Coordinates of C-alpha atoms and ligand atoms in Angstrom, one line a residue:
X153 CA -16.7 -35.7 -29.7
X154 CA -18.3 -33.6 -27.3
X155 CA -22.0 -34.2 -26.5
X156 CA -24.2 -32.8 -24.6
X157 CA -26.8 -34.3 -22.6
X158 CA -29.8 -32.0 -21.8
X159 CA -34.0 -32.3 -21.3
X160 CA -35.4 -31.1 -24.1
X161 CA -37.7 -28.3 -22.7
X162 CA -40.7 -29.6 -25.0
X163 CA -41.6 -33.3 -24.5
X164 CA -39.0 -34.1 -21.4
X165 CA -37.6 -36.7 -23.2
X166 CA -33.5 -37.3 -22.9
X167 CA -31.7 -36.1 -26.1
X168 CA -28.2 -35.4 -27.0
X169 CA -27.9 -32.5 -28.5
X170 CA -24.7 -31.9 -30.8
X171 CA -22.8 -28.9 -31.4
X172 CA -22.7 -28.2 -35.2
X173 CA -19.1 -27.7 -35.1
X174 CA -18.7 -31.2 -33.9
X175 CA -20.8 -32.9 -36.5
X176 CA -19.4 -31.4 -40.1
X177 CA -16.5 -34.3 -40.1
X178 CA -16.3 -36.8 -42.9
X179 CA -16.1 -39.5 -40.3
X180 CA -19.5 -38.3 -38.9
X181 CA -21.3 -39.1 -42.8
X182 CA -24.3 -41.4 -41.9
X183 CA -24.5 -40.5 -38.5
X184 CA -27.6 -39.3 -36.7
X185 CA -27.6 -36.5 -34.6
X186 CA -29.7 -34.3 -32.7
X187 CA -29.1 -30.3 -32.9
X188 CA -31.0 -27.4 -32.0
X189 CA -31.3 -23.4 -32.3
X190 CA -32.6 -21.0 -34.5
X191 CA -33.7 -20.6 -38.2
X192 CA -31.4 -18.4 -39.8
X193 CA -32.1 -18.7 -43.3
X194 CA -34.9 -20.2 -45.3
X195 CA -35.7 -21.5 -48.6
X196 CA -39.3 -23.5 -49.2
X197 CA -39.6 -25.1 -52.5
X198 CA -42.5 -27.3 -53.6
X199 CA -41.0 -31.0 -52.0
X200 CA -38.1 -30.0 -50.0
X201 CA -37.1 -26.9 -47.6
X202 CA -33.6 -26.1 -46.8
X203 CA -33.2 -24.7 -43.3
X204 CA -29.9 -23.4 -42.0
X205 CA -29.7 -23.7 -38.3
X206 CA -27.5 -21.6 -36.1
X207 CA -26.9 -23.2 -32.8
X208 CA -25.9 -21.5 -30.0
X209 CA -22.7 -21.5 -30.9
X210 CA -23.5 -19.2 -33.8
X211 CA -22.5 -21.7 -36.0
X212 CA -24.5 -23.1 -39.2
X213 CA -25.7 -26.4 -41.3
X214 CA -28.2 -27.0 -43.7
X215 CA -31.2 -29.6 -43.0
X216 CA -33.5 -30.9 -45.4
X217 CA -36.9 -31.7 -45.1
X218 CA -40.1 -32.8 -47.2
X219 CA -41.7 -29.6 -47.1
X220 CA -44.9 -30.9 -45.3
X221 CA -43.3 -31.1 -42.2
X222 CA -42.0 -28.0 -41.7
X223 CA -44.7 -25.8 -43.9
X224 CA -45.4 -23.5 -40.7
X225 CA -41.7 -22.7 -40.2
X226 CA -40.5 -19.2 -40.2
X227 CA -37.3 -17.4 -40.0
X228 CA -35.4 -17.0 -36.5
X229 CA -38.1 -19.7 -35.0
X230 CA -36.1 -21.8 -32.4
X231 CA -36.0 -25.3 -33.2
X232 CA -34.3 -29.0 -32.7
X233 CA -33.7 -30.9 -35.6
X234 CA -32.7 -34.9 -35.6
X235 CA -31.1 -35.9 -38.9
X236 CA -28.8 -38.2 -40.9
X237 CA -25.3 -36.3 -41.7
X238 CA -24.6 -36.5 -45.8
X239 CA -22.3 -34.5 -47.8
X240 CA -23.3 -32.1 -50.2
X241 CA -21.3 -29.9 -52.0
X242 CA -23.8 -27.7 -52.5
X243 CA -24.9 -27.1 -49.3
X244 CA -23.6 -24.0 -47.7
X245 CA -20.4 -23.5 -45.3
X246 CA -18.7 -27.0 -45.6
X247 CA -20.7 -29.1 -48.0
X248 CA -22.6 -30.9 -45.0
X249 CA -26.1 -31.0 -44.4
X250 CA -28.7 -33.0 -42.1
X251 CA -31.3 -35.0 -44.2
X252 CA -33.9 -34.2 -41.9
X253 CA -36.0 -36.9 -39.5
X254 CA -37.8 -35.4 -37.0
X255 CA -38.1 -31.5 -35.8
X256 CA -39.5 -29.9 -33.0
X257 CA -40.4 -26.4 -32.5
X258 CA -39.8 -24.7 -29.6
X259 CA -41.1 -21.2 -30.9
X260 CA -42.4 -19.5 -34.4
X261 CA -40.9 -16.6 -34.8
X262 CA -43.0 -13.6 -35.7
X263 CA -41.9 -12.0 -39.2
X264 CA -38.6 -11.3 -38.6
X265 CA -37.0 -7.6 -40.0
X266 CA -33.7 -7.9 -40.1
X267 CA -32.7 -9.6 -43.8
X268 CA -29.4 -10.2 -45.2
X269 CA -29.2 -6.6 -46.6
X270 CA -30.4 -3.9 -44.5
X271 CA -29.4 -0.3 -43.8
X272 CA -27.1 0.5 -41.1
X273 CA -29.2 2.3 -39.3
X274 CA -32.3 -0.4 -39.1
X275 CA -29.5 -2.7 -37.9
X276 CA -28.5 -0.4 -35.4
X277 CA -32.6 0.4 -34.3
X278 CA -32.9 -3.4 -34.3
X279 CA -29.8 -4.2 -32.5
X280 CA -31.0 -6.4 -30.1
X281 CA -31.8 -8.2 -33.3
X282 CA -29.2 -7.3 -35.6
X283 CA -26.7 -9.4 -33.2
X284 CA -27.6 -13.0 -34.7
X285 CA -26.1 -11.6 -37.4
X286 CA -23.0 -13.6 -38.6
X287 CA -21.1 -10.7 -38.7
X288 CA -21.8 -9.2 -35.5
X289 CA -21.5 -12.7 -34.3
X290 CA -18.0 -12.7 -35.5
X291 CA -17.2 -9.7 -34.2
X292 CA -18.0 -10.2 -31.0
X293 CA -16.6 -13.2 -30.8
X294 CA -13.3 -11.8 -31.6
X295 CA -14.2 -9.5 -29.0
X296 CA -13.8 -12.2 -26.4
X297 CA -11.1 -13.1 -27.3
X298 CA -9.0 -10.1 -27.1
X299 CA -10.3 -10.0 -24.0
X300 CA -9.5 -13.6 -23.0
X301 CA -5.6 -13.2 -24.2
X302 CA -5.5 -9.3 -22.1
X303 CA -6.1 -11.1 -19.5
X304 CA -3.8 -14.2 -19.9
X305 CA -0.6 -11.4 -20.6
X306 CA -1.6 -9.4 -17.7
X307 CA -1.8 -13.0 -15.3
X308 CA 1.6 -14.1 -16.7
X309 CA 3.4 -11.3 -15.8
X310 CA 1.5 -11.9 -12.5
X311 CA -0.1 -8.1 -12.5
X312 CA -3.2 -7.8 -10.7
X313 CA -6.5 -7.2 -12.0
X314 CA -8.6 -4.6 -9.8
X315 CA -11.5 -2.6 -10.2
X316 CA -12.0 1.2 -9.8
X317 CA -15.2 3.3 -9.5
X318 CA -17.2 4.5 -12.9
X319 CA -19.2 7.1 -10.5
X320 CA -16.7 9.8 -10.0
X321 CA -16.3 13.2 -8.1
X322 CA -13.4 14.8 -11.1
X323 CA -12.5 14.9 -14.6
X324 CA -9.6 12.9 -16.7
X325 CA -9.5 14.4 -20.0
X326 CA -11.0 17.4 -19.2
X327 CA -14.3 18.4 -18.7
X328 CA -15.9 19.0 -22.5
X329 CA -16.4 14.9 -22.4
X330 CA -17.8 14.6 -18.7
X331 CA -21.4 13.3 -18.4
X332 CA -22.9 14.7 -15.5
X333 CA -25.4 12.8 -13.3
X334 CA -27.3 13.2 -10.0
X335 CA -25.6 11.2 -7.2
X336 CA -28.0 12.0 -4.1
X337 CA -27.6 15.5 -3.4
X338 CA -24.3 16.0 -5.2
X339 CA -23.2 16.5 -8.6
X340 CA -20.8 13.6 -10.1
X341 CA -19.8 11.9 -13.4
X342 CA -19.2 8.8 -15.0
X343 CA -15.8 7.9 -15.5
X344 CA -13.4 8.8 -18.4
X345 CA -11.2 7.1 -17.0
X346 CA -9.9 4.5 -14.2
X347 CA -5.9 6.1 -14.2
X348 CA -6.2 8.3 -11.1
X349 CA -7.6 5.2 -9.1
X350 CA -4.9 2.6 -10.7
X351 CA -2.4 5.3 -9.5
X352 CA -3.4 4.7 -6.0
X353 CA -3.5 1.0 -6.0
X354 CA 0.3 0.5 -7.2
X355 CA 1.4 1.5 -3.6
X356 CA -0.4 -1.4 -2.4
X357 CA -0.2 -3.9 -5.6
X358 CA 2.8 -3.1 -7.5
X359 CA 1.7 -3.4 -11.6
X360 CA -2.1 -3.2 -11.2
X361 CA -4.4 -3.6 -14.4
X362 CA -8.4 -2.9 -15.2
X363 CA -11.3 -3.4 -17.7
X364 CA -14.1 -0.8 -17.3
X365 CA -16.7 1.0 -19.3
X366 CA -14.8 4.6 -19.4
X367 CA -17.4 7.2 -20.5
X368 CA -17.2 10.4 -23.0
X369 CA -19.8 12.7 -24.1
X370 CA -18.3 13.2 -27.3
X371 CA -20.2 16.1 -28.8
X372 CA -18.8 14.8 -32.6
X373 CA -20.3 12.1 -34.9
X374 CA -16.9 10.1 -35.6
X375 CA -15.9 7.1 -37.1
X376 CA -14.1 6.3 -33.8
X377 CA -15.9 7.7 -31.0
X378 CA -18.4 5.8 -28.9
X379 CA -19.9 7.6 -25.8
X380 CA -19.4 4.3 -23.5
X381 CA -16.3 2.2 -24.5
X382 CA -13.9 -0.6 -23.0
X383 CA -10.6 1.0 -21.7
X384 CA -8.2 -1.7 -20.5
X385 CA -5.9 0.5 -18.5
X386 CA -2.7 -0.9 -16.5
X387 CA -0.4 1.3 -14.1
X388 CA 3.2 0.4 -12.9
X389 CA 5.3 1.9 -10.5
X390 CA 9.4 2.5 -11.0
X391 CA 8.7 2.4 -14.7
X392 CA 10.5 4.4 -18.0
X393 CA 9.5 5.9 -21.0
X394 CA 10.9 2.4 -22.6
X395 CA 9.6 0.1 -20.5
X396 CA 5.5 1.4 -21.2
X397 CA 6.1 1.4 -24.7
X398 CA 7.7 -2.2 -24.8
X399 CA 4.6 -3.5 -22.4
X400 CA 1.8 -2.2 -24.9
X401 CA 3.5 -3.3 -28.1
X402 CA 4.1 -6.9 -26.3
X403 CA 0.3 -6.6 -25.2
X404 CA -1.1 -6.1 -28.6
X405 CA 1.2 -8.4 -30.3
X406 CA 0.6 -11.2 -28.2
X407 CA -3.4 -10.7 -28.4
X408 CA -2.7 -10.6 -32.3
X409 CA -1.1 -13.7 -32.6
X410 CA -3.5 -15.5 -30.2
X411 CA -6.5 -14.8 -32.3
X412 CA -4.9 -15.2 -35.6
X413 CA -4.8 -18.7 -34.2
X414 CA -8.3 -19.0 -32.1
X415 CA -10.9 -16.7 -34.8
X416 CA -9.4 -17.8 -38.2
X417 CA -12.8 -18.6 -39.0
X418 CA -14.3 -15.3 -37.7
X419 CA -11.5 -13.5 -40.0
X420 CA -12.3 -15.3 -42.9
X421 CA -16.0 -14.5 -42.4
X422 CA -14.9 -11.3 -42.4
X423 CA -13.4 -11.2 -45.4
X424 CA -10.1 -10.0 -42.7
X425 CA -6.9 -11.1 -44.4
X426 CA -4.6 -12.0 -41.2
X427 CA -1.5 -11.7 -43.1
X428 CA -1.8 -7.9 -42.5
X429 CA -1.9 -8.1 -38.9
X430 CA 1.9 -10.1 -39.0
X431 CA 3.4 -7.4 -36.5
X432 CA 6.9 -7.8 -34.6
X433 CA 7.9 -5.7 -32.0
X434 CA 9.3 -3.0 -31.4
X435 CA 7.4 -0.6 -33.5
X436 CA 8.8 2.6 -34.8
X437 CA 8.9 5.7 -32.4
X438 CA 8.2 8.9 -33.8
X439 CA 9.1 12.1 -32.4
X440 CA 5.9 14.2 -32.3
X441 CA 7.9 17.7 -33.3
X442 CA 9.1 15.0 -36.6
X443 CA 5.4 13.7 -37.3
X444 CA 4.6 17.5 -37.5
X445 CA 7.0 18.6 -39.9
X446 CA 6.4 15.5 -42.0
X447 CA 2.7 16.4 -42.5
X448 CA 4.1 19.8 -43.4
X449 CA 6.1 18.7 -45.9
X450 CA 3.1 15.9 -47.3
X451 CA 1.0 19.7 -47.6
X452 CA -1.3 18.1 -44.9
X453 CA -3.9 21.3 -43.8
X454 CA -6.7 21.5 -41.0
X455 CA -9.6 23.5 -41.1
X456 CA -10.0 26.9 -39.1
X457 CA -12.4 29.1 -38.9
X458 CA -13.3 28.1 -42.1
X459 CA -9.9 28.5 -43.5
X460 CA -6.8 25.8 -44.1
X461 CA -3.8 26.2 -42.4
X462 CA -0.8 23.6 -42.0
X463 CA 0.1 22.1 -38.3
X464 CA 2.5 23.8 -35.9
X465 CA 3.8 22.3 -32.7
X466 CA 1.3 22.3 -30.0
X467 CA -1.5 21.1 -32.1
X468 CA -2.7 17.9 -31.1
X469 CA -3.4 14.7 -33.7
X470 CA -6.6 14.5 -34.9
X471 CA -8.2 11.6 -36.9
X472 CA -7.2 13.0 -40.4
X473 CA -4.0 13.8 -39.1
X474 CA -3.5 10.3 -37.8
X475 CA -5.0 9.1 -41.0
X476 CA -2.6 10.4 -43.3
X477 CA 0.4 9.7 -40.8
X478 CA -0.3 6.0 -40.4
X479 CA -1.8 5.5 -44.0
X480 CA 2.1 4.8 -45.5
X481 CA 2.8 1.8 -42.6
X482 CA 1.6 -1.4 -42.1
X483 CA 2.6 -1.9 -38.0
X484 CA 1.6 0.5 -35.4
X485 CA 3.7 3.3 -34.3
X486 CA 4.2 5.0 -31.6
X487 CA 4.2 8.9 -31.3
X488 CA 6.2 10.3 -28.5
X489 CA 6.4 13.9 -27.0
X490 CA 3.4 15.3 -27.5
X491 CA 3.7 19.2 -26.2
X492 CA 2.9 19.0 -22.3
X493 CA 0.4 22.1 -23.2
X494 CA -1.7 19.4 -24.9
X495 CA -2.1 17.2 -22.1
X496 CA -3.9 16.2 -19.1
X497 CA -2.7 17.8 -15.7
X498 CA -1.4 14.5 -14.3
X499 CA 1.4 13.7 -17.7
X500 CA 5.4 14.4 -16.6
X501 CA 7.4 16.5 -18.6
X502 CA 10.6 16.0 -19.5
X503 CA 13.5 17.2 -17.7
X504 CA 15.2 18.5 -20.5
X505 CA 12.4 20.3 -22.2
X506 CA 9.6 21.8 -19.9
X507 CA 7.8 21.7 -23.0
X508 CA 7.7 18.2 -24.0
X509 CA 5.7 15.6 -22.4
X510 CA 6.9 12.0 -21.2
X511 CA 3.7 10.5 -23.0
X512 CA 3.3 8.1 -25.8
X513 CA -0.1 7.2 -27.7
X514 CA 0.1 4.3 -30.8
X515 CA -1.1 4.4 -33.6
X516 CA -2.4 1.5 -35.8
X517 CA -1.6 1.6 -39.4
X518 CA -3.5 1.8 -42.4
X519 CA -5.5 5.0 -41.5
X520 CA -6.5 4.0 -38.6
X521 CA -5.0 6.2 -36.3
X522 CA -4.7 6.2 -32.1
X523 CA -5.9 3.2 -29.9
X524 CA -3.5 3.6 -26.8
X525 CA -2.4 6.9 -24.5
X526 CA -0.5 6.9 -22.3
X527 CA 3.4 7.7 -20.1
X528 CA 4.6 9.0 -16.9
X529 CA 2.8 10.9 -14.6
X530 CA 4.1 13.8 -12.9
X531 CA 5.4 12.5 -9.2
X532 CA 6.6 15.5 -7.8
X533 CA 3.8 17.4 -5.6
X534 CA 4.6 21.1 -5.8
X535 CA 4.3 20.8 -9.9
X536 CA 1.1 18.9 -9.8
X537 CA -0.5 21.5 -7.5
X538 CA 0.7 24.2 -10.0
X539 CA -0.8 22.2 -13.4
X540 CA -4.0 21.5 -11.2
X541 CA -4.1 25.3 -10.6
X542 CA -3.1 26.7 -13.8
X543 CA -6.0 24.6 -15.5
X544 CA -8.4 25.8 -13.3
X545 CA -9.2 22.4 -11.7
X546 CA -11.1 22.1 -8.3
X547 CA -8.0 21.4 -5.8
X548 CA -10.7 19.8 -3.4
X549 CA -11.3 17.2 -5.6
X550 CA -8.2 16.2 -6.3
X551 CA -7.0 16.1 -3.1
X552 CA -7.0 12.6 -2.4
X553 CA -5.1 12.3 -5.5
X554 CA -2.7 14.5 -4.1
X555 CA -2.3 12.2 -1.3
X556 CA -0.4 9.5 -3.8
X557 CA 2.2 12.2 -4.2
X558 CA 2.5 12.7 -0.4
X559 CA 3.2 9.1 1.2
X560 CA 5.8 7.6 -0.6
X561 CA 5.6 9.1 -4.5
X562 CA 7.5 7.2 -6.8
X563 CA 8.1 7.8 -10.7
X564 CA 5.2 5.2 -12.4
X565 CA 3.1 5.8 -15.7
X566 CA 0.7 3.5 -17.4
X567 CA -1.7 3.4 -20.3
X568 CA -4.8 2.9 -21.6
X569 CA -6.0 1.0 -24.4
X570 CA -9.4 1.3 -26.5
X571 CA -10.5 -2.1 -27.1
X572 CA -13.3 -1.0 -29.6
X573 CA -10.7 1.4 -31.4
X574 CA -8.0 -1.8 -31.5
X575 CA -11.2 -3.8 -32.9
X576 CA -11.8 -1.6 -34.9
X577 CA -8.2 -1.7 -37.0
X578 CA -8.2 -5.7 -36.2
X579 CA -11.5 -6.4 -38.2
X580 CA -10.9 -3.5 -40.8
X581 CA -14.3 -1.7 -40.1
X582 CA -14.7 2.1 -41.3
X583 CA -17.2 2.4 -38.5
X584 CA -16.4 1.6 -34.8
X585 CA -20.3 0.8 -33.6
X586 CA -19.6 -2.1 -35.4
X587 CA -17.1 -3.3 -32.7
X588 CA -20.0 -2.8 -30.0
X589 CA -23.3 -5.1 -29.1
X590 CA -25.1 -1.8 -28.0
X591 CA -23.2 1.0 -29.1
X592 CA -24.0 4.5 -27.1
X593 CA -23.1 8.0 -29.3
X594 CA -24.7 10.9 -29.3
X595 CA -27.1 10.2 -30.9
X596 CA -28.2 6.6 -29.9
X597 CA -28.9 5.3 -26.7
X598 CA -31.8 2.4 -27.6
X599 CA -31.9 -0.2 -27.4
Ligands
LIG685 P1 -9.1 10.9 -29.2 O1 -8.0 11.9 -29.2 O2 -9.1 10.0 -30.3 O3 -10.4 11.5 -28.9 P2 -8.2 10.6 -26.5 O4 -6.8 11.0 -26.6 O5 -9.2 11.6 -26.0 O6 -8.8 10.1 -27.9 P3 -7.5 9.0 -24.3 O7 -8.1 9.8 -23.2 O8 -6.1 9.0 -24.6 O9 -8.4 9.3 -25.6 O10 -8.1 7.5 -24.0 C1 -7.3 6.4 -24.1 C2 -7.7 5.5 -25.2 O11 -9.1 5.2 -25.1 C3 -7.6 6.1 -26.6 O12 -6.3 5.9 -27.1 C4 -8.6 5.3 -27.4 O13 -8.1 4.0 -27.8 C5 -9.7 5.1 -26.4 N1 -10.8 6.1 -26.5 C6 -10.8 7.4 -26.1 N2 -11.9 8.0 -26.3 C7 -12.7 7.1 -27.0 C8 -14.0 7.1 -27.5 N3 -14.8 8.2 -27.4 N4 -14.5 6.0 -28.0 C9 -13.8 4.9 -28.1 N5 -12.5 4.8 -27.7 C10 -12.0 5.9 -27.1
LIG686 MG1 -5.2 9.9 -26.2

């Protein structure tokens, strides 16, 4: 069993303190032990109260106590709590509780707002708040743990993990997204993006990876755009079309299968049933002229000007697009060949077809539509000049960038992956604020 040994802060007197996931074992019954955290929910009745402590941990258990002792307690007031371990089967998440001896307070908590069922929009006002909820708990728990397995693939293939600048002189994805801000006397944004920086490492590091806050002013209120989100973005040199694609369906399979194992609990809490994420590489490529004529034929229509019209080649994916592409599977896909008139400056075209691009994004299933972009970038100097020209780009900016294709340019390509979108699809959650602790849109940036 682990214990901890710590000073209580209040009377400086040695205790253990337990985690409550240690204690709810049938083996423990009739044990004392010593716990502490936070009241998360309450229920006074004439001789007994029933408190359900969170611990740190975010985990819970019921205590009992004569209703005496604990008269003044309130919700979310932070609290250690000895007690006998007995079973219960009434008492909530495992049928344990602690038949309360002694309990010290370390705070009353002023009236607490946040209840079990509150609108979305108090949650998100209260956020700082709203986060000892058990399902934010969950969630960003799960978080973690994507997190913790990225970077376990990434170390086992022995790529290296670098870090790029999120104060930037040029634009990514164009400059509709780009948040200006003062730097000194000179104008500069935060990053979209980490690529053009992960370009310039590989000379130096081979297969070079990142996790950074990429930024987008996203003038829409979607389901599945924040203005701050986590890119993972990795960048390899002497790479193929083949390769990329087999790298980010092993990435997201392997991250799958690690926390099927590691949050079962956080799924179930969730109400998540894990036996829809069972996905086996490879996933099915899609030809992006195919995915158009498919929604043809489904009668899929966007709006125009007011007016419906159906798709043509050189319109890009959208989310209902990608909705009612990915709605009939139940593994991601990958799309492949978007038109290069679509795409960024920096995306190869193919040799065979100045028209199609050597990109790739995929696409998770169900509805849920893109969480990775990526492919090769062009390599070849006198055609990125030209694309940085035709799009009316600042060649001064760029010309560092331009450096990579002048010492030593080698075909690479890379991609980058939305951890709150991939959230998003993992936990099954219509909105992605959920995904986030502080989410930033257009309309929110408190607290
Ligand atoms: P979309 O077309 O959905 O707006 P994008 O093609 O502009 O996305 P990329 O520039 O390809 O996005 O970014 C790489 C990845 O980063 C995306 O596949 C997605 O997972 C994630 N991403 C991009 N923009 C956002 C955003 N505003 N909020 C959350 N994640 C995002
Ligand atoms: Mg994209």
């Amino acid at each position: 069993m682990i214990t901890l040994k710590r000073i209580s802060s209040i009377n400086l007197i040695l205790s253990i303190i337990t985690f409550i996931r240690e204690i709810k074992k049938e083996s423990n019954v009739g044990r004392q032990f010593t716990i502490r955290g936070w009241v998360h929910r309450l229920r006074k009745q004439k001789e007994k109260s029933f408190i359900l402590i969170r611990d740190e941990k975010g985990d819970v258990v019921q205590t009992v106590f004569q209703s005496e002792q604990v008269s003044n307690i309130t919700l979310e007031s932070s609290i250690q709590v000895t007690g006998i371990l007995s079973v219960d089967k009434r008492a909530p998440e495992g049928g344990y509780e602690l038949q309360g001896k002694n309990i010290e307070i370390f705070n009353i908590s002023e009236n607490f707002p946040i209840g079990e069922f509150q609108s979305l929009d108090l949650l998100l006002t209260k956020r700082h708040l709203a986060i000892r909820t058990r399902k934010l708990i969950s969630i960003l728990k799960i978080k973690s743990t994507i997190l913790k397995y990225a970077r376990l693939f990434f170390d086992n293939l022995a790529w290296t993990e670098v870090q790029c600048p999120t104060i930037v002189k040029g634009s990514i994805e164009g400059g509709s997204t780009l948040f200006p801000i003062n730097y000194f006397d000179e104008k500069a944004y935060l990053s979209q993006s980490a690529q053009l920086y992960l370009e310039a490492y590989i000379f130096s590091l081979g297969p070079v990876w990142t996790i950074s806050p990429s930024f987008r002013a996203e003038k829409s209120r979607t389901v599945r755009h924040l203005a701050e989100f986590l890119h993972l973005e990795a960048e390899v040199p002497w790479t193929s079309m083949d390769d990329l694609l087999n790298i980010q369906e092993n990435l997201v399979t392997f991250i799958i299968n690690n926390l099927k194992k590691e949050r079962t609990d956080e799924f179930v809490y969730l109400n998540r049933n894990i036996s829809d994420l069972n996905i086996t590489p490879p996933f099915p490529r899609l030809e992006y002229s195919d995915v158009i004529d498919d929604l043809r034929k489904k009668d899929f229509k966007i709006e125009e000007d007011g007016k419906k019209r159906y798709l043509h080649y050189g319109d890009d994916l959208n989310i209902e697009s990608e909705r009612m592409l990915t709605q009939q599977y139940s593994t991601p896909i990958f799309v492949v060949g978007y038109p290069l008139s679509i795409k960024p400056f920096y995306v190869k075209s193919d040799i065979h077809d100045e028209n199609r691009s050597l990109s790739a994004d995929m696409l998770a299933p169900h509805g849920f539509g893109e969480i990775t972009s990526g492919g090769l970038r062009e390599d070849d100097l006198a055609k990125l000049k030209e694309r940085i020209r035709k799009e009316g780009l600042d060649q001064n900016t760029y010309d560092w960038y331009l450096d990579l294709r002048r010492y030593g340019s080698v075909i690479h390509g890379g991609f980058g992956l939305g951890i709150e979108r991939f959230l998003r699809w993992l936990i099954n959650s219509e909105d992605i604020k959920e995904t986030v602790g502080f989410p930033r849109t257009m309309s929110r940036i408190s607290p």
